[in-house]
């Protein structure tokens, strides 16, 4: 399996509810490597680009209103298979149907307030990382415990 990078964002509800530490810790404990992290109140332009694929959906305007309503914690995580694995850690889009043990399954109830976003494939990961971060914000580093990690 190849090393990948994915874009993950804690949405304004996750920040407002004080879930940043809980969510970060799940990715850290899994063993993925944090490459970039910042808190940002997204502009409307950024939000519309990020959710552009949903622009024709009835919930689009409300989704953009919500995602621009307060701070978002934007991250890039790296690891083998991190794109699909992150989606599994996050759980299904509808929190009431998301598996217990997943972030949405444990921490959310409402589809419009499902606390976290994760890229759904390699193309969207590349697009979303470059949309939210400059290349200088992505830190290439080697964890001190790398020797314990099996390649
Ligand atoms: P995902 O976040 O699990 O990838 P998508 O289908 O890509 O789910 O939808 C993007 C986001 O749009 C969802 O996370 C959710 O916040 C919002 N959304 C999707 N479907 C609905 C809906 O039917 N009503 C309200 N919001 C929705
Ligand atoms: Mg999606």
mmCIF file with all atom_site columns, N, CA, C and O and ligand atoms in Angstrom, residues 11 51 54 57 59 63 87 91-93 104 111-114 116-118 120, ligand 1:
data_model
loop_
_atom_site.group_PDB
_atom_site.id
_atom_site.type_symbol
_atom_site.label_atom_id
_atom_site.label_alt_id
_atom_site.label_comp_id
_atom_site.label_asym_id
_atom_site.label_entity_id
_atom_site.label_seq_id
_atom_site.pdbx_PDB_ins_code
_atom_site.Cartn_x
_atom_site.Cartn_y
_atom_site.Cartn_z
_atom_site.occupancy
_atom_site.B_iso_or_equiv
_atom_site.pdbx_formal_charge
_atom_site.auth_seq_id
_atom_site.auth_comp_id
_atom_site.auth_asym_id
_atom_site.auth_atom_id
_atom_site.pdbx_PDB_model_num
ATOM   1   N N   . UNK A 1 11  ? -15.505 20.502 11.415 1.00 0.00 ? 11  UNK A N   1
ATOM   2   C CA  . UNK A 1 11  ? -16.443 21.547 11.013 1.00 0.00 ? 11  UNK A CA  1
ATOM   3   C C   . UNK A 1 11  ? -16.787 22.437 12.209 1.00 0.00 ? 11  UNK A C   1
ATOM   4   O O   . UNK A 1 11  ? -16.471 22.097 13.365 1.00 0.00 ? 11  UNK A O   1
ATOM   5   N N   . UNK A 1 51  ? -17.057 22.513 -1.588 1.00 0.00 ? 51  UNK A N   1
ATOM   6   C CA  . UNK A 1 51  ? -18.277 21.708 -1.765 1.00 0.00 ? 51  UNK A CA  1
ATOM   7   C C   . UNK A 1 51  ? -18.876 21.878 -3.164 1.00 0.00 ? 51  UNK A C   1
ATOM   8   O O   . UNK A 1 51  ? -20.067 21.607 -3.365 1.00 0.00 ? 51  UNK A O   1
ATOM   9   N N   . UNK A 1 54  ? -21.360 19.590 -4.829 1.00 0.00 ? 54  UNK A N   1
ATOM   10  C CA  . UNK A 1 54  ? -22.735 19.568 -4.326 1.00 0.00 ? 54  UNK A CA  1
ATOM   11  C C   . UNK A 1 54  ? -23.523 20.829 -4.703 1.00 0.00 ? 54  UNK A C   1
ATOM   12  O O   . UNK A 1 54  ? -24.605 21.066 -4.148 1.00 0.00 ? 54  UNK A O   1
ATOM   13  N N   . UNK A 1 57  ? -27.246 20.694 -5.236 1.00 0.00 ? 57  UNK A N   1
ATOM   14  C CA  . UNK A 1 57  ? -28.076 20.010 -4.236 1.00 0.00 ? 57  UNK A CA  1
ATOM   15  C C   . UNK A 1 57  ? -28.866 21.037 -3.414 1.00 0.00 ? 57  UNK A C   1
ATOM   16  O O   . UNK A 1 57  ? -28.401 22.147 -3.170 1.00 0.00 ? 57  UNK A O   1
ATOM   17  N N   . UNK A 1 59  ? -29.357 21.303 -0.333 1.00 0.00 ? 59  UNK A N   1
ATOM   18  C CA  . UNK A 1 59  ? -28.757 21.696 0.944  1.00 0.00 ? 59  UNK A CA  1
ATOM   19  C C   . UNK A 1 59  ? -27.507 22.553 0.777  1.00 0.00 ? 59  UNK A C   1
ATOM   20  O O   . UNK A 1 59  ? -26.895 22.940 1.762  1.00 0.00 ? 59  UNK A O   1
ATOM   21  N N   . UNK A 1 63  ? -25.353 24.477 3.627  1.00 0.00 ? 63  UNK A N   1
ATOM   22  C CA  . UNK A 1 63  ? -24.061 23.869 3.940  1.00 0.00 ? 63  UNK A CA  1
ATOM   23  C C   . UNK A 1 63  ? -22.951 24.919 3.915  1.00 0.00 ? 63  UNK A C   1
ATOM   24  O O   . UNK A 1 63  ? -22.100 24.959 4.810  1.00 0.00 ? 63  UNK A O   1
ATOM   25  N N   . UNK A 1 87  ? -11.829 7.789  6.138  1.00 0.00 ? 87  UNK A N   1
ATOM   26  C CA  . UNK A 1 87  ? -13.281 7.734  5.913  1.00 0.00 ? 87  UNK A CA  1
ATOM   27  C C   . UNK A 1 87  ? -13.925 6.706  6.849  1.00 0.00 ? 87  UNK A C   1
ATOM   28  O O   . UNK A 1 87  ? -15.049 6.890  7.316  1.00 0.00 ? 87  UNK A O   1
ATOM   29  N N   . UNK A 1 91  ? -16.726 7.585  9.637  1.00 0.00 ? 91  UNK A N   1
ATOM   30  C CA  . UNK A 1 91  ? -18.051 6.956  9.618  1.00 0.00 ? 91  UNK A CA  1
ATOM   31  C C   . UNK A 1 91  ? -18.950 7.553  8.549  1.00 0.00 ? 91  UNK A C   1
ATOM   32  O O   . UNK A 1 91  ? -18.607 8.518  7.883  1.00 0.00 ? 91  UNK A O   1
ATOM   33  N N   . UNK A 1 92  ? -20.135 6.963  8.405  1.00 0.00 ? 92  UNK A N   1
ATOM   34  C CA  . UNK A 1 92  ? -21.063 7.341  7.342  1.00 0.00 ? 92  UNK A CA  1
ATOM   35  C C   . UNK A 1 92  ? -21.563 8.762  7.476  1.00 0.00 ? 92  UNK A C   1
ATOM   36  O O   . UNK A 1 92  ? -21.540 9.347  8.563  1.00 0.00 ? 92  UNK A O   1
ATOM   37  N N   . UNK A 1 93  ? -22.052 9.284  6.347  1.00 0.00 ? 93  UNK A N   1
ATOM   38  C CA  . UNK A 1 93  ? -22.494 10.685 6.293  1.00 0.00 ? 93  UNK A CA  1
ATOM   39  C C   . UNK A 1 93  ? -23.637 10.956 7.276  1.00 0.00 ? 93  UNK A C   1
ATOM   40  O O   . UNK A 1 93  ? -23.689 12.027 7.886  1.00 0.00 ? 93  UNK A O   1
ATOM   41  N N   . UNK A 1 104 ? -18.383 10.030 13.686 1.00 0.00 ? 104 UNK A N   1
ATOM   42  C CA  . UNK A 1 104 ? -19.781 10.464 13.558 1.00 0.00 ? 104 UNK A CA  1
ATOM   43  C C   . UNK A 1 104 ? -20.719 9.548  14.344 1.00 0.00 ? 104 UNK A C   1
ATOM   44  O O   . UNK A 1 104 ? -21.704 10.009 14.933 1.00 0.00 ? 104 UNK A O   1
ATOM   45  N N   . UNK A 1 111 ? -27.280 14.981 10.095 1.00 0.00 ? 111 UNK A N   1
ATOM   46  C CA  . UNK A 1 111 ? -26.489 14.971 8.861  1.00 0.00 ? 111 UNK A CA  1
ATOM   47  C C   . UNK A 1 111 ? -25.911 16.354 8.544  1.00 0.00 ? 111 UNK A C   1
ATOM   48  O O   . UNK A 1 111 ? -24.817 16.461 7.987  1.00 0.00 ? 111 UNK A O   1
ATOM   49  N N   . UNK A 1 112 ? -26.626 17.404 8.918  1.00 0.00 ? 112 UNK A N   1
ATOM   50  C CA  . UNK A 1 112 ? -26.140 18.764 8.668  1.00 0.00 ? 112 UNK A CA  1
ATOM   51  C C   . UNK A 1 112 ? -25.149 19.249 9.712  1.00 0.00 ? 112 UNK A C   1
ATOM   52  O O   . UNK A 1 112 ? -24.621 20.358 9.608  1.00 0.00 ? 112 UNK A O   1
ATOM   53  N N   . UNK A 1 113 ? -24.917 18.423 10.729 1.00 0.00 ? 113 UNK A N   1
ATOM   54  C CA  . UNK A 1 113 ? -23.976 18.782 11.804 1.00 0.00 ? 113 UNK A CA  1
ATOM   55  C C   . UNK A 1 113 ? -23.176 17.536 12.150 1.00 0.00 ? 113 UNK A C   1
ATOM   56  O O   . UNK A 1 113 ? -23.193 17.062 13.283 1.00 0.00 ? 113 UNK A O   1
ATOM   57  N N   . UNK A 1 114 ? -22.454 17.033 11.149 1.00 0.00 ? 114 UNK A N   1
ATOM   58  C CA  . UNK A 1 114 ? -21.772 15.746 11.335 1.00 0.00 ? 114 UNK A CA  1
ATOM   59  C C   . UNK A 1 114 ? -20.276 15.882 11.640 1.00 0.00 ? 114 UNK A C   1
ATOM   60  O O   . UNK A 1 114 ? -19.496 14.976 11.398 1.00 0.00 ? 114 UNK A O   1
ATOM   61  N N   . UNK A 1 116 ? -17.293 16.525 11.011 1.00 0.00 ? 116 UNK A N   1
ATOM   62  C CA  . UNK A 1 116 ? -15.987 16.333 10.379 1.00 0.00 ? 116 UNK A CA  1
ATOM   63  C C   . UNK A 1 116 ? -16.134 16.047 8.892  1.00 0.00 ? 116 UNK A C   1
ATOM   64  O O   . UNK A 1 116 ? -17.138 15.459 8.451  1.00 0.00 ? 116 UNK A O   1
ATOM   65  N N   . UNK A 1 117 ? -15.130 16.476 8.147  1.00 0.00 ? 117 UNK A N   1
ATOM   66  C CA  . UNK A 1 117 ? -15.033 16.177 6.706  1.00 0.00 ? 117 UNK A CA  1
ATOM   67  C C   . UNK A 1 117 ? -13.757 15.385 6.454  1.00 0.00 ? 117 UNK A C   1
ATOM   68  O O   . UNK A 1 117 ? -12.734 15.644 7.079  1.00 0.00 ? 117 UNK A O   1
ATOM   69  N N   . UNK A 1 118 ? -13.812 14.454 5.504  1.00 0.00 ? 118 UNK A N   1
ATOM   70  C CA  . UNK A 1 118 ? -12.597 13.776 5.036  1.00 0.00 ? 118 UNK A CA  1
ATOM   71  C C   . UNK A 1 118 ? -12.677 13.546 3.541  1.00 0.00 ? 118 UNK A C   1
ATOM   72  O O   . UNK A 1 118 ? -13.750 13.204 3.027  1.00 0.00 ? 118 UNK A O   1
ATOM   73  N N   . UNK A 1 120 ? -12.702 11.992 -0.088 1.00 0.00 ? 120 UNK A N   1
ATOM   74  C CA  . UNK A 1 120 ? -13.266 10.674 -0.428 1.00 0.00 ? 120 UNK A CA  1
ATOM   75  C C   . UNK A 1 120 ? -12.469 9.898  -1.472 1.00 0.00 ? 120 UNK A C   1
ATOM   76  O O   . UNK A 1 120 ? -12.900 8.816  -1.878 1.00 0.00 ? 120 UNK A O   1
HETATM 77  P P1  . LIG B 2 .   ? -19.450 13.177 3.338  1.00 0.00 ? 1   LIG B P1  1
HETATM 78  O O1  . LIG B 2 .   ? -19.150 14.388 4.200  1.00 0.00 ? 1   LIG B O1  1
HETATM 79  O O2  . LIG B 2 .   ? -19.684 11.958 4.179  1.00 0.00 ? 1   LIG B O2  1
HETATM 80  O O3  . LIG B 2 .   ? -18.429 12.961 2.250  1.00 0.00 ? 1   LIG B O3  1
HETATM 81  P P2  . LIG B 2 .   ? -21.250 14.127 1.233  1.00 0.00 ? 1   LIG B P2  1
HETATM 82  O O4  . LIG B 2 .   ? -22.335 13.313 0.630  1.00 0.00 ? 1   LIG B O4  1
HETATM 83  O O5  . LIG B 2 .   ? -20.040 14.406 0.414  1.00 0.00 ? 1   LIG B O5  1
HETATM 84  O O6  . LIG B 2 .   ? -20.865 13.442 2.630  1.00 0.00 ? 1   LIG B O6  1
HETATM 85  O O7  . LIG B 2 .   ? -21.920 15.496 1.680  1.00 0.00 ? 1   LIG B O7  1
HETATM 86  C C1  . LIG B 2 .   ? -21.081 16.560 2.113  1.00 0.00 ? 1   LIG B C1  1
HETATM 87  C C2  . LIG B 2 .   ? -21.701 17.191 3.336  1.00 0.00 ? 1   LIG B C2  1
HETATM 88  O O8  . LIG B 2 .   ? -22.925 17.808 2.968  1.00 0.00 ? 1   LIG B O8  1
HETATM 89  C C3  . LIG B 2 .   ? -22.090 16.196 4.443  1.00 0.00 ? 1   LIG B C3  1
HETATM 90  O O9  . LIG B 2 .   ? -21.005 15.868 5.296  1.00 0.00 ? 1   LIG B O9  1
HETATM 91  C C4  . LIG B 2 .   ? -23.156 16.977 5.170  1.00 0.00 ? 1   LIG B C4  1
HETATM 92  O O10 . LIG B 2 .   ? -22.569 17.933 6.044  1.00 0.00 ? 1   LIG B O10 1
HETATM 93  C C5  . LIG B 2 .   ? -23.844 17.720 4.034  1.00 0.00 ? 1   LIG B C5  1
HETATM 94  N N1  . LIG B 2 .   ? -25.017 16.994 3.555  1.00 0.00 ? 1   LIG B N1  1
HETATM 95  C C6  . LIG B 2 .   ? -25.052 15.922 2.738  1.00 0.00 ? 1   LIG B C6  1
HETATM 96  N N2  . LIG B 2 .   ? -26.297 15.503 2.512  1.00 0.00 ? 1   LIG B N2  1
HETATM 97  C C7  . LIG B 2 .   ? -27.094 16.370 3.209  1.00 0.00 ? 1   LIG B C7  1
HETATM 98  C C8  . LIG B 2 .   ? -28.506 16.474 3.372  1.00 0.00 ? 1   LIG B C8  1
HETATM 99  O O11 . LIG B 2 .   ? -29.309 15.696 2.848  1.00 0.00 ? 1   LIG B O11 1
HETATM 100 N N3  . LIG B 2 .   ? -28.940 17.495 4.170  1.00 0.00 ? 1   LIG B N3  1
HETATM 101 C C9  . LIG B 2 .   ? -28.097 18.377 4.773  1.00 0.00 ? 1   LIG B C9  1
HETATM 102 N N4  . LIG B 2 .   ? -26.750 18.297 4.641  1.00 0.00 ? 1   LIG B N4  1
HETATM 103 C C10 . LIG B 2 .   ? -26.271 17.315 3.866  1.00 0.00 ? 1   LIG B C10 1
#
